[in-house]
PDB file of C-alpha atoms in Angstrom:
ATOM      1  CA  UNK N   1     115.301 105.377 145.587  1.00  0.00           C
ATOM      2  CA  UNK N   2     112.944 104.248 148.180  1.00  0.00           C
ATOM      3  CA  UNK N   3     109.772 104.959 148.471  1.00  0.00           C
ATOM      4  CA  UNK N   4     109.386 106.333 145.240  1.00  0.00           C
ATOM      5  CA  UNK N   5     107.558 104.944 141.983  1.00  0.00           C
ATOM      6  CA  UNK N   6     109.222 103.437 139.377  1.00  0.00           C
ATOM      7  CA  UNK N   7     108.443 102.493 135.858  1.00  0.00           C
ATOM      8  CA  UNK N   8     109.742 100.498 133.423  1.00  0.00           C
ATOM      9  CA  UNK N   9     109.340  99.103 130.055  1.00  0.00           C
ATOM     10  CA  UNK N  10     110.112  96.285 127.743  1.00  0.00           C
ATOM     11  CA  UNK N  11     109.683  94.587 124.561  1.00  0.00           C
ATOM     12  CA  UNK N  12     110.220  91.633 122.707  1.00  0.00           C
ATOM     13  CA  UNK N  13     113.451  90.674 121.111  1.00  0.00           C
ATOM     14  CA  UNK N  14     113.935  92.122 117.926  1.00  0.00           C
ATOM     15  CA  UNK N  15     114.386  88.490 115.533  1.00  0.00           C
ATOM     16  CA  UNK N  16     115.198  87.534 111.680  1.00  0.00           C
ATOM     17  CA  UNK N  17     113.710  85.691 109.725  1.00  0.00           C
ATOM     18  CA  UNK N  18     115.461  82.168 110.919  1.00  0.00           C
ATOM     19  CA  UNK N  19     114.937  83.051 114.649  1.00  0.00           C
ATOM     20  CA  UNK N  20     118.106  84.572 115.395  1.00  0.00           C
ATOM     21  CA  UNK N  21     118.257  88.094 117.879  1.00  0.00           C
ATOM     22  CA  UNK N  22     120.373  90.742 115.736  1.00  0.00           C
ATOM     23  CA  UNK N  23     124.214  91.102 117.450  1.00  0.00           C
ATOM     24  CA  UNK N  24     127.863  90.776 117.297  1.00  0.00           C
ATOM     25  CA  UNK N  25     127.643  87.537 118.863  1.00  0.00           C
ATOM     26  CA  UNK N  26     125.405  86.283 115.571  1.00  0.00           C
ATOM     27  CA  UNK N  27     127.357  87.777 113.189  1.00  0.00           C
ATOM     28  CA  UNK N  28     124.400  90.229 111.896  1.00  0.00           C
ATOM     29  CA  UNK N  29     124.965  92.997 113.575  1.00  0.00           C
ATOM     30  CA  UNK N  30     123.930  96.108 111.839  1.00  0.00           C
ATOM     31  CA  UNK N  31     125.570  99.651 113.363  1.00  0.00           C
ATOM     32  CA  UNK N  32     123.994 102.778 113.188  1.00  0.00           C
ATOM     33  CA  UNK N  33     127.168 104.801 112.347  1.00  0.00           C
ATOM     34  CA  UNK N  34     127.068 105.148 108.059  1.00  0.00           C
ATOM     35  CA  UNK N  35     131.422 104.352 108.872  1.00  0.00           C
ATOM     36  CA  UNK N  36     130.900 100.745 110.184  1.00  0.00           C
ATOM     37  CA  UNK N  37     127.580 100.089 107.874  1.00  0.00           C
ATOM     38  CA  UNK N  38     127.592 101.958 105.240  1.00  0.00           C
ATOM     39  CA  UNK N  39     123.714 103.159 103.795  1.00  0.00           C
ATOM     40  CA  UNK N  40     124.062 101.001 100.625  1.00  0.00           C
ATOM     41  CA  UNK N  41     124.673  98.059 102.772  1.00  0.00           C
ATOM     42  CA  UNK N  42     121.900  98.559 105.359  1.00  0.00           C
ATOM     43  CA  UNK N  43     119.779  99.093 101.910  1.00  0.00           C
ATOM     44  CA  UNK N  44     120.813  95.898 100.321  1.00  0.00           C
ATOM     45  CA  UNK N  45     120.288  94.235 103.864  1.00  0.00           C
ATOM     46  CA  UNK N  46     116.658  95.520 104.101  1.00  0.00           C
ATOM     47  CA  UNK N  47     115.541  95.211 101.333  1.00  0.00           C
ATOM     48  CA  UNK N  48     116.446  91.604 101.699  1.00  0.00           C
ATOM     49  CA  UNK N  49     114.245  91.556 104.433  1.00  0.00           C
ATOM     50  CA  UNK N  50     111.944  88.267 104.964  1.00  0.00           C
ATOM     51  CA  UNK N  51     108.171  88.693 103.420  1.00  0.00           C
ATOM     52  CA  UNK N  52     107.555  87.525 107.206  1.00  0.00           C
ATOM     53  CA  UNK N  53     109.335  89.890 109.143  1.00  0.00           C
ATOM     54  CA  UNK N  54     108.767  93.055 107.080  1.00  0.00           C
ATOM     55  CA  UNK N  55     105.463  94.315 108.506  1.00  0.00           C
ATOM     56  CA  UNK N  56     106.805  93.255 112.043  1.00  0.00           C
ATOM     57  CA  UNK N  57     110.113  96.022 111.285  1.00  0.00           C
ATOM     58  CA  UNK N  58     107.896  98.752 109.548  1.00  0.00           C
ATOM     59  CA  UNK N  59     105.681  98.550 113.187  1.00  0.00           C
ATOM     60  CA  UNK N  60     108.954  98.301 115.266  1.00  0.00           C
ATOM     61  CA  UNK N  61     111.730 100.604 113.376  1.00  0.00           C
ATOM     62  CA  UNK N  62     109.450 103.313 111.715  1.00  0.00           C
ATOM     63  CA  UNK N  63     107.010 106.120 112.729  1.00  0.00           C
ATOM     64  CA  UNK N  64     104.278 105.000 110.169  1.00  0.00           C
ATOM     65  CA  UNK N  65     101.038 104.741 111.245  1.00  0.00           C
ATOM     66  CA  UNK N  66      99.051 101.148 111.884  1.00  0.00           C
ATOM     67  CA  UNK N  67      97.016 102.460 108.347  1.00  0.00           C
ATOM     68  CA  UNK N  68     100.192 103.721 106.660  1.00  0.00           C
ATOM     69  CA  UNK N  69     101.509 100.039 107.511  1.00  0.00           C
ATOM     70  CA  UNK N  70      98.291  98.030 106.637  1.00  0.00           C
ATOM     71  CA  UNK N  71      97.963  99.538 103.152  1.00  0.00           C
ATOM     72  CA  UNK N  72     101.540  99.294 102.263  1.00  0.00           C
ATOM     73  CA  UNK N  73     101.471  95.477 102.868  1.00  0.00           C
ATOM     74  CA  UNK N  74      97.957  95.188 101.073  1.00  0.00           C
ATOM     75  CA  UNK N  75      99.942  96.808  98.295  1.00  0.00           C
ATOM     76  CA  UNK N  76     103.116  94.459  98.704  1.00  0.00           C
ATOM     77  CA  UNK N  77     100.867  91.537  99.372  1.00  0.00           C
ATOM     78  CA  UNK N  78      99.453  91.800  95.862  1.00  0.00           C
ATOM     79  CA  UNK N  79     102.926  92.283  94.470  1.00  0.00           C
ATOM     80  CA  UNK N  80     105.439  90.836  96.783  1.00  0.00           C
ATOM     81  CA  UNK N  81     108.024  90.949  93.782  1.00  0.00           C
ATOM     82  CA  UNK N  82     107.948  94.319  93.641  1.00  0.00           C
ATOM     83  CA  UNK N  83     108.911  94.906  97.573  1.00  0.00           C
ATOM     84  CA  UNK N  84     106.886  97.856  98.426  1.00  0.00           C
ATOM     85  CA  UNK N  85     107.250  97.207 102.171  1.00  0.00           C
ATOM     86  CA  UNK N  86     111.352  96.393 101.935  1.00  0.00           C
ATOM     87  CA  UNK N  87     111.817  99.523 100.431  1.00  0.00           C
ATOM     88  CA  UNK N  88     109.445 101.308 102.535  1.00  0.00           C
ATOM     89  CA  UNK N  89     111.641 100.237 105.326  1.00  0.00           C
ATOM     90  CA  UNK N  90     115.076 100.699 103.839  1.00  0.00           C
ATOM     91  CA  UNK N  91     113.924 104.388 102.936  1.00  0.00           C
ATOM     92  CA  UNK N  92     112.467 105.215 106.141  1.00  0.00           C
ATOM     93  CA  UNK N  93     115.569 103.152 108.124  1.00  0.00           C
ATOM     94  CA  UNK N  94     118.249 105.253 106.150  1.00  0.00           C
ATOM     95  CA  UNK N  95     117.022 108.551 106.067  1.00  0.00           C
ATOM     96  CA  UNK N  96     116.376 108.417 109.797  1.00  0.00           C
ATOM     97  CA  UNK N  97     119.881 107.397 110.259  1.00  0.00           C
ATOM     98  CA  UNK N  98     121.520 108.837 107.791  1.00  0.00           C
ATOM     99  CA  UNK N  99     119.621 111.247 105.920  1.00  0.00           C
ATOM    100  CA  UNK N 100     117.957 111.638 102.218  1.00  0.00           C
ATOM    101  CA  UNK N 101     121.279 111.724 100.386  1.00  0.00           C
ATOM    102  CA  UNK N 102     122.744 109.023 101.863  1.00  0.00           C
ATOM    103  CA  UNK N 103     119.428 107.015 101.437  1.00  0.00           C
ATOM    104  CA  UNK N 104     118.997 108.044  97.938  1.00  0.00           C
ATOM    105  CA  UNK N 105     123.178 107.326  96.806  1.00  0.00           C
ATOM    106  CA  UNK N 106     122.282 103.938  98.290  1.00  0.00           C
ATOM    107  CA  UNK N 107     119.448 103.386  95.816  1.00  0.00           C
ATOM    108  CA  UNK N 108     121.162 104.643  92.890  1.00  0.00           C
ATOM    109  CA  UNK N 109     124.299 102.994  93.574  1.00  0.00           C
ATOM    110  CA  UNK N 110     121.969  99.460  94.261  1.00  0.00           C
ATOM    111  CA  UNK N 111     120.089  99.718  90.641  1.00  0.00           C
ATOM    112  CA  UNK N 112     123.166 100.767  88.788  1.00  0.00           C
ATOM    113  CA  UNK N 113     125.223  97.772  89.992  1.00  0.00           C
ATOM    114  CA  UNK N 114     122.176  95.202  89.303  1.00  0.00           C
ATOM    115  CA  UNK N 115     121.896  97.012  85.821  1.00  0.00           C
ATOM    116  CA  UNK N 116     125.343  96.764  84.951  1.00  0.00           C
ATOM    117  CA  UNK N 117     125.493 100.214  84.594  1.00  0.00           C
ATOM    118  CA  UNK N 118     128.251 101.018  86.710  1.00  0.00           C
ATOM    119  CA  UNK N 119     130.328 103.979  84.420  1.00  0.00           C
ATOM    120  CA  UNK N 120     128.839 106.694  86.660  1.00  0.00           C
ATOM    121  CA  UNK N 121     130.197 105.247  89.896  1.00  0.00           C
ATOM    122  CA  UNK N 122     132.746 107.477  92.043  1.00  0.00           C
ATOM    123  CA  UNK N 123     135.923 106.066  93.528  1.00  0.00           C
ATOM    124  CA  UNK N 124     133.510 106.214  96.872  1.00  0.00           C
ATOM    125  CA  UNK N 125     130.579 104.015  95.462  1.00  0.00           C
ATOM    126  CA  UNK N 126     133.081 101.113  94.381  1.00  0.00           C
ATOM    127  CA  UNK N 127     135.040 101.301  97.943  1.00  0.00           C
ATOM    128  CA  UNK N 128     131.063 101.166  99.342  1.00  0.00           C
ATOM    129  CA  UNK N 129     130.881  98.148  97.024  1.00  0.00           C
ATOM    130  CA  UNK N 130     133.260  96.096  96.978  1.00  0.00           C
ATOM    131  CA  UNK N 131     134.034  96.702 101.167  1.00  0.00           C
ATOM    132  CA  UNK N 132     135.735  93.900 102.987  1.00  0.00           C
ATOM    133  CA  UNK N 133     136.637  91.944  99.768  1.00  0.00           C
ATOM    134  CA  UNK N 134     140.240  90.942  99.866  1.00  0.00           C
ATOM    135  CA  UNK N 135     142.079  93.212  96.952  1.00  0.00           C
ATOM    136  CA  UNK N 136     144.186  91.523  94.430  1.00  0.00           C
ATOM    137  CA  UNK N 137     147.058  92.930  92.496  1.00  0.00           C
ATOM    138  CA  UNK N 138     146.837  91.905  88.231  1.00  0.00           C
ATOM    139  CA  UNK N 139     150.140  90.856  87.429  1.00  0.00           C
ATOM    140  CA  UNK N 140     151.171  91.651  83.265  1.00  0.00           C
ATOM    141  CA  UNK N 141     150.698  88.773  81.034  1.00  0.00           C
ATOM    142  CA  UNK N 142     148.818  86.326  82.821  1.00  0.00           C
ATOM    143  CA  UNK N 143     146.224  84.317  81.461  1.00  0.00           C
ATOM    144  CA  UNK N 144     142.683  84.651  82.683  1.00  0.00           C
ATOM    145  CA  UNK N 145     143.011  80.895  83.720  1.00  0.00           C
ATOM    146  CA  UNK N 146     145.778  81.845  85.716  1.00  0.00           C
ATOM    147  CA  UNK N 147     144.691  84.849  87.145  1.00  0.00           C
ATOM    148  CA  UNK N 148     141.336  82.893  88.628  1.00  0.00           C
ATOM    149  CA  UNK N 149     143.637  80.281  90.282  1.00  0.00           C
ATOM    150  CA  UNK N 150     146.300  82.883  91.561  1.00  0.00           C
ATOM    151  CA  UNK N 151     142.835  84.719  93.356  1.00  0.00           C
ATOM    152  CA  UNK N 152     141.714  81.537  94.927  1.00  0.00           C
ATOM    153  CA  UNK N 153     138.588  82.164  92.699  1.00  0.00           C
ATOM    154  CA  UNK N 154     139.100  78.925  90.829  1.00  0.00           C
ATOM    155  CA  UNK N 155     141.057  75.636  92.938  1.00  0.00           C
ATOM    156  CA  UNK N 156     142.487  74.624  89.631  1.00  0.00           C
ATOM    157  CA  UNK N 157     143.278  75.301  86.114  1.00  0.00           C
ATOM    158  CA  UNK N 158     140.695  72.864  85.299  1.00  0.00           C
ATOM    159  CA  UNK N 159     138.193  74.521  86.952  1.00  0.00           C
ATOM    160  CA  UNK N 160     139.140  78.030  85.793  1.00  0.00           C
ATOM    161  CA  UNK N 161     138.784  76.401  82.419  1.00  0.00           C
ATOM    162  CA  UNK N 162     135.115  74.392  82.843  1.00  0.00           C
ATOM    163  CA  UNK N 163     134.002  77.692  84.776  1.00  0.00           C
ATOM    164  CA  UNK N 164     135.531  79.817  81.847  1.00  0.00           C
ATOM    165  CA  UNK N 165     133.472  77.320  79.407  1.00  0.00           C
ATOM    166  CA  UNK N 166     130.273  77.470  80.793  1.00  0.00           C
TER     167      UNK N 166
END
């Protein structure tokens, strides 16, 4: 197109906390389709999110304002155990992507499983779960013992029996 104006624009790459750009190629890539990351993990991943990046994300990935942002991390920075800005992120993240269900089935499935209250879960919160872990059939009459060394949990009986003891 000669002759004619052109603009463009850019930005810096997107990091984590250790430096590394987001990707395949890293193995950390996060997709926005809910099939290939599902909302509960995108939660769990955000709101793992460094202290040091958080404030950095909430500028980049959300449509708070600068003052929304600066008085949520004066707020977190008083309690950082509490994560105001993680979650802040993880709901604003999801429900843009996903929407407010999905967002809010990723919170309750999240504080049910760290509460050990899991009886409410459906059969599509434990596939959401327990995703990409390798099934294992239970066989009749084995011993616990057994059954960690037949998983490859445990290398050895011995093991299965110190872990089993402690």
């Amino acid at each position: 197109i000669k002759g004619k104006e052109a603009y463009g624009f850019t930005m810096p790459l997107i990091l984590d906390a250790s430096g590394k750009k987001f990707g395949k190629s890293e193995g950390n890539a996060l997709w926005l389709d809910e099939s290939k990351t599902s909302s509960y993990e995108l939660y769990q991943y955000l709101i793992n999110t460094d202290d040091a990046k958080v404030c950095e994300y909430l500028k980049v990935f959300t449509f708070l304002t600068l003052d929304e942002i600066d008085s949520l991390m004066a707020q977190h920075e008083k309690e950082p155990h509490l994560r105001y800005a993680q979650k802040k992120l993880a709901e604003c993240i999801i429900t843009d992507l996903h929407g407010v269900a999905s967002y809010q089935n990723a919170v309750k499935i999240s504080e049910n499983l760290f509460n050990g209250d899991i009886k409410g879960f459906t059969a599509s919160d434990i596939e959401i779960v327990f995703k990409g872990l390798t099934p294992y059939e239970l066989q009749e009459n084995v011993s616990i013992v057994d059954l960690l060394v037949n998983a490859s949990i445990c290398s050895s009986k011995r093991e299965a029996r110190e872990f089993l003891g402690n």
